[in-house]
């Protein structure tokens, strides 16, 4: 199972996972998002 979080740090993702009772064994930062808002910058 995969989840997507918007968080300020990896530690916060791990803390939320721990409190929720599910593992967060791999956290992969997303450096850039592509959406309709980012298209307006071009």
mmCIF file with all atom_site columns, N, CA and C in Angstrom, residues 14-42:
data_model
loop_
_atom_site.group_PDB
_atom_site.id
_atom_site.type_symbol
_atom_site.label_atom_id
_atom_site.label_alt_id
_atom_site.label_comp_id
_atom_site.label_asym_id
_atom_site.label_entity_id
_atom_site.label_seq_id
_atom_site.pdbx_PDB_ins_code
_atom_site.Cartn_x
_atom_site.Cartn_y
_atom_site.Cartn_z
_atom_site.occupancy
_atom_site.B_iso_or_equiv
_atom_site.pdbx_formal_charge
_atom_site.auth_seq_id
_atom_site.auth_comp_id
_atom_site.auth_asym_id
_atom_site.auth_atom_id
_atom_site.pdbx_PDB_model_num
ATOM 1  N N  . UNK A 1 14 ? 6.780  9.771  9.508   1.00 0.00 ? 14 UNK A N  1
ATOM 2  C CA . UNK A 1 14 ? 7.011  8.612  10.363  1.00 0.00 ? 14 UNK A CA 1
ATOM 3  C C  . UNK A 1 14 ? 6.197  8.706  11.656  1.00 0.00 ? 14 UNK A C  1
ATOM 4  N N  . UNK A 1 15 ? 6.117  9.898  12.226  1.00 0.00 ? 15 UNK A N  1
ATOM 5  C CA . UNK A 1 15 ? 5.343  10.073 13.455  1.00 0.00 ? 15 UNK A CA 1
ATOM 6  C C  . UNK A 1 15 ? 3.864  9.772  13.206  1.00 0.00 ? 15 UNK A C  1
ATOM 7  N N  . UNK A 1 16 ? 3.316  10.295 12.118  1.00 0.00 ? 16 UNK A N  1
ATOM 8  C CA . UNK A 1 16 ? 1.907  10.044 11.797  1.00 0.00 ? 16 UNK A CA 1
ATOM 9  C C  . UNK A 1 16 ? 1.660  8.556  11.567  1.00 0.00 ? 16 UNK A C  1
ATOM 10 N N  . UNK A 1 17 ? 2.550  7.912  10.852  1.00 0.00 ? 17 UNK A N  1
ATOM 11 C CA . UNK A 1 17 ? 2.405  6.482  10.589  1.00 0.00 ? 17 UNK A CA 1
ATOM 12 C C  . UNK A 1 17 ? 2.436  5.695  11.898  1.00 0.00 ? 17 UNK A C  1
ATOM 13 N N  . UNK A 1 18 ? 3.343  6.051  12.773  1.00 0.00 ? 18 UNK A N  1
ATOM 14 C CA . UNK A 1 18 ? 3.457  5.362  14.053  1.00 0.00 ? 18 UNK A CA 1
ATOM 15 C C  . UNK A 1 18 ? 2.188  5.536  14.880  1.00 0.00 ? 18 UNK A C  1
ATOM 16 N N  . UNK A 1 19 ? 1.693  6.743  14.955  1.00 0.00 ? 19 UNK A N  1
ATOM 17 C CA . UNK A 1 19 ? 0.468  7.003  15.732  1.00 0.00 ? 19 UNK A CA 1
ATOM 18 C C  . UNK A 1 19 ? -0.750 6.325  15.114  1.00 0.00 ? 19 UNK A C  1
ATOM 19 N N  . UNK A 1 20 ? -0.729 6.148  13.807  1.00 0.00 ? 20 UNK A N  1
ATOM 20 C CA . UNK A 1 20 ? -1.864 5.546  13.108  1.00 0.00 ? 20 UNK A CA 1
ATOM 21 C C  . UNK A 1 20 ? -1.794 4.016  13.091  1.00 0.00 ? 20 UNK A C  1
ATOM 22 N N  . UNK A 1 21 ? -0.633 3.476  13.442  1.00 0.00 ? 21 UNK A N  1
ATOM 23 C CA . UNK A 1 21 ? -0.487 2.033  13.521  1.00 0.00 ? 21 UNK A CA 1
ATOM 24 C C  . UNK A 1 21 ? -0.161 1.338  12.219  1.00 0.00 ? 21 UNK A C  1
ATOM 25 N N  . UNK A 1 22 ? 0.433  2.050  11.281  1.00 0.00 ? 22 UNK A N  1
ATOM 26 C CA . UNK A 1 22 ? 0.857  1.396  10.050  1.00 0.00 ? 22 UNK A CA 1
ATOM 27 C C  . UNK A 1 22 ? 2.291  1.786  9.739   1.00 0.00 ? 22 UNK A C  1
ATOM 28 N N  . UNK A 1 23 ? 3.011  0.935  9.004   1.00 0.00 ? 23 UNK A N  1
ATOM 29 C CA . UNK A 1 23 ? 4.431  1.213  8.739   1.00 0.00 ? 23 UNK A CA 1
ATOM 30 C C  . UNK A 1 23 ? 4.637  2.261  7.651   1.00 0.00 ? 23 UNK A C  1
ATOM 31 N N  . UNK A 1 24 ? 5.662  3.033  7.813   1.00 0.00 ? 24 UNK A N  1
ATOM 32 C CA . UNK A 1 24 ? 6.140  3.935  6.756   1.00 0.00 ? 24 UNK A CA 1
ATOM 33 C C  . UNK A 1 24 ? 7.619  3.601  6.597   1.00 0.00 ? 24 UNK A C  1
ATOM 34 N N  . UNK A 1 25 ? 7.887  2.528  5.878   1.00 0.00 ? 25 UNK A N  1
ATOM 35 C CA . UNK A 1 25 ? 9.254  2.032  5.789   1.00 0.00 ? 25 UNK A CA 1
ATOM 36 C C  . UNK A 1 25 ? 10.091 2.775  4.764   1.00 0.00 ? 25 UNK A C  1
ATOM 37 N N  . UNK A 1 26 ? 9.453  3.320  3.745   1.00 0.00 ? 26 UNK A N  1
ATOM 38 C CA . UNK A 1 26 ? 10.167 4.072  2.717   1.00 0.00 ? 26 UNK A CA 1
ATOM 39 C C  . UNK A 1 26 ? 9.446  5.396  2.498   1.00 0.00 ? 26 UNK A C  1
ATOM 40 N N  . UNK A 1 27 ? 10.194 6.488  2.619   1.00 0.00 ? 27 UNK A N  1
ATOM 41 C CA . UNK A 1 27 ? 9.642  7.812  2.353   1.00 0.00 ? 27 UNK A CA 1
ATOM 42 C C  . UNK A 1 27 ? 10.445 8.406  1.203   1.00 0.00 ? 27 UNK A C  1
ATOM 43 N N  . UNK A 1 28 ? 9.764  8.742  0.129   1.00 0.00 ? 28 UNK A N  1
ATOM 44 C CA . UNK A 1 28 ? 10.421 9.297  -1.043  1.00 0.00 ? 28 UNK A CA 1
ATOM 45 C C  . UNK A 1 28 ? 9.949  10.726 -1.251  1.00 0.00 ? 28 UNK A C  1
ATOM 46 N N  . UNK A 1 29 ? 10.846 11.697 -1.100  1.00 0.00 ? 29 UNK A N  1
ATOM 47 C CA . UNK A 1 29 ? 10.435 13.096 -1.298  1.00 0.00 ? 29 UNK A CA 1
ATOM 48 C C  . UNK A 1 29 ? 10.074 13.366 -2.758  1.00 0.00 ? 29 UNK A C  1
ATOM 49 N N  . UNK A 1 30 ? 9.070  14.172 -2.948  1.00 0.00 ? 30 UNK A N  1
ATOM 50 C CA . UNK A 1 30 ? 8.691  14.641 -4.277  1.00 0.00 ? 30 UNK A CA 1
ATOM 51 C C  . UNK A 1 30 ? 9.245  16.054 -4.404  1.00 0.00 ? 30 UNK A C  1
ATOM 52 N N  . UNK A 1 31 ? 10.123 16.245 -5.337  1.00 0.00 ? 31 UNK A N  1
ATOM 53 C CA . UNK A 1 31 ? 10.804 17.538 -5.478  1.00 0.00 ? 31 UNK A CA 1
ATOM 54 C C  . UNK A 1 31 ? 10.009 18.548 -6.297  1.00 0.00 ? 31 UNK A C  1
ATOM 55 N N  . UNK A 1 32 ? 9.183  18.044 -7.220  1.00 0.00 ? 32 UNK A N  1
ATOM 56 C CA . UNK A 1 32 ? 8.445  18.952 -8.087  1.00 0.00 ? 32 UNK A CA 1
ATOM 57 C C  . UNK A 1 32 ? 7.122  18.317 -8.474  1.00 0.00 ? 32 UNK A C  1
ATOM 58 N N  . UNK A 1 33 ? 6.082  19.102 -8.473  1.00 0.00 ? 33 UNK A N  1
ATOM 59 C CA . UNK A 1 33 ? 4.781  18.607 -8.894  1.00 0.00 ? 33 UNK A CA 1
ATOM 60 C C  . UNK A 1 33 ? 4.380  19.305 -10.185 1.00 0.00 ? 33 UNK A C  1
ATOM 61 N N  . UNK A 1 34 ? 3.694  18.569 -11.027 1.00 0.00 ? 34 UNK A N  1
ATOM 62 C CA . UNK A 1 34 ? 3.168  19.126 -12.264 1.00 0.00 ? 34 UNK A CA 1
ATOM 63 C C  . UNK A 1 34 ? 1.649  19.103 -12.144 1.00 0.00 ? 34 UNK A C  1
ATOM 64 N N  . UNK A 1 35 ? 1.050  20.268 -12.226 1.00 0.00 ? 35 UNK A N  1
ATOM 65 C CA . UNK A 1 35 ? -0.415 20.372 -12.171 1.00 0.00 ? 35 UNK A CA 1
ATOM 66 C C  . UNK A 1 35 ? -0.840 21.624 -12.941 1.00 0.00 ? 35 UNK A C  1
ATOM 67 N N  . UNK A 1 36 ? -2.126 21.903 -13.039 1.00 0.00 ? 36 UNK A N  1
ATOM 68 C CA . UNK A 1 36 ? -2.562 23.079 -13.801 1.00 0.00 ? 36 UNK A CA 1
ATOM 69 C C  . UNK A 1 36 ? -1.971 24.397 -13.296 1.00 0.00 ? 36 UNK A C  1
ATOM 70 N N  . UNK A 1 37 ? -1.716 24.494 -12.005 1.00 0.00 ? 37 UNK A N  1
ATOM 71 C CA . UNK A 1 37 ? -1.143 25.736 -11.453 1.00 0.00 ? 37 UNK A CA 1
ATOM 72 C C  . UNK A 1 37 ? 0.284  25.944 -11.940 1.00 0.00 ? 37 UNK A C  1
ATOM 73 N N  . UNK A 1 38 ? 1.095  24.875 -11.983 1.00 0.00 ? 38 UNK A N  1
ATOM 74 C CA . UNK A 1 38 ? 2.477  25.030 -12.428 1.00 0.00 ? 38 UNK A CA 1
ATOM 75 C C  . UNK A 1 38 ? 2.540  25.356 -13.913 1.00 0.00 ? 38 UNK A C  1
ATOM 76 N N  . UNK A 1 39 ? 1.544  24.969 -14.683 1.00 0.00 ? 39 UNK A N  1
ATOM 77 C CA . UNK A 1 39 ? 1.520  25.291 -16.120 1.00 0.00 ? 39 UNK A CA 1
ATOM 78 C C  . UNK A 1 39 ? 1.370  26.795 -16.351 1.00 0.00 ? 39 UNK A C  1
ATOM 79 N N  . UNK A 1 40 ? 0.763  27.490 -15.404 1.00 0.00 ? 40 UNK A N  1
ATOM 80 C CA . UNK A 1 40 ? 0.572  28.938 -15.532 1.00 0.00 ? 40 UNK A CA 1
ATOM 81 C C  . UNK A 1 40 ? 1.890  29.697 -15.425 1.00 0.00 ? 40 UNK A C  1
ATOM 82 N N  . UNK A 1 41 ? 2.919  29.088 -14.826 1.00 0.00 ? 41 UNK A N  1
ATOM 83 C CA . UNK A 1 41 ? 4.220  29.749 -14.663 1.00 0.00 ? 41 UNK A CA 1
ATOM 84 C C  . UNK A 1 41 ? 5.011  29.820 -15.963 1.00 0.00 ? 41 UNK A C  1
ATOM 85 N N  . UNK A 1 42 ? 4.621  29.048 -16.954 1.00 0.00 ? 42 UNK A N  1
ATOM 86 C CA . UNK A 1 42 ? 5.387  28.990 -18.215 1.00 0.00 ? 42 UNK A CA 1
ATOM 87 C C  . UNK A 1 42 ? 5.115  30.186 -19.095 1.00 0.00 ? 42 UNK A C  1
#
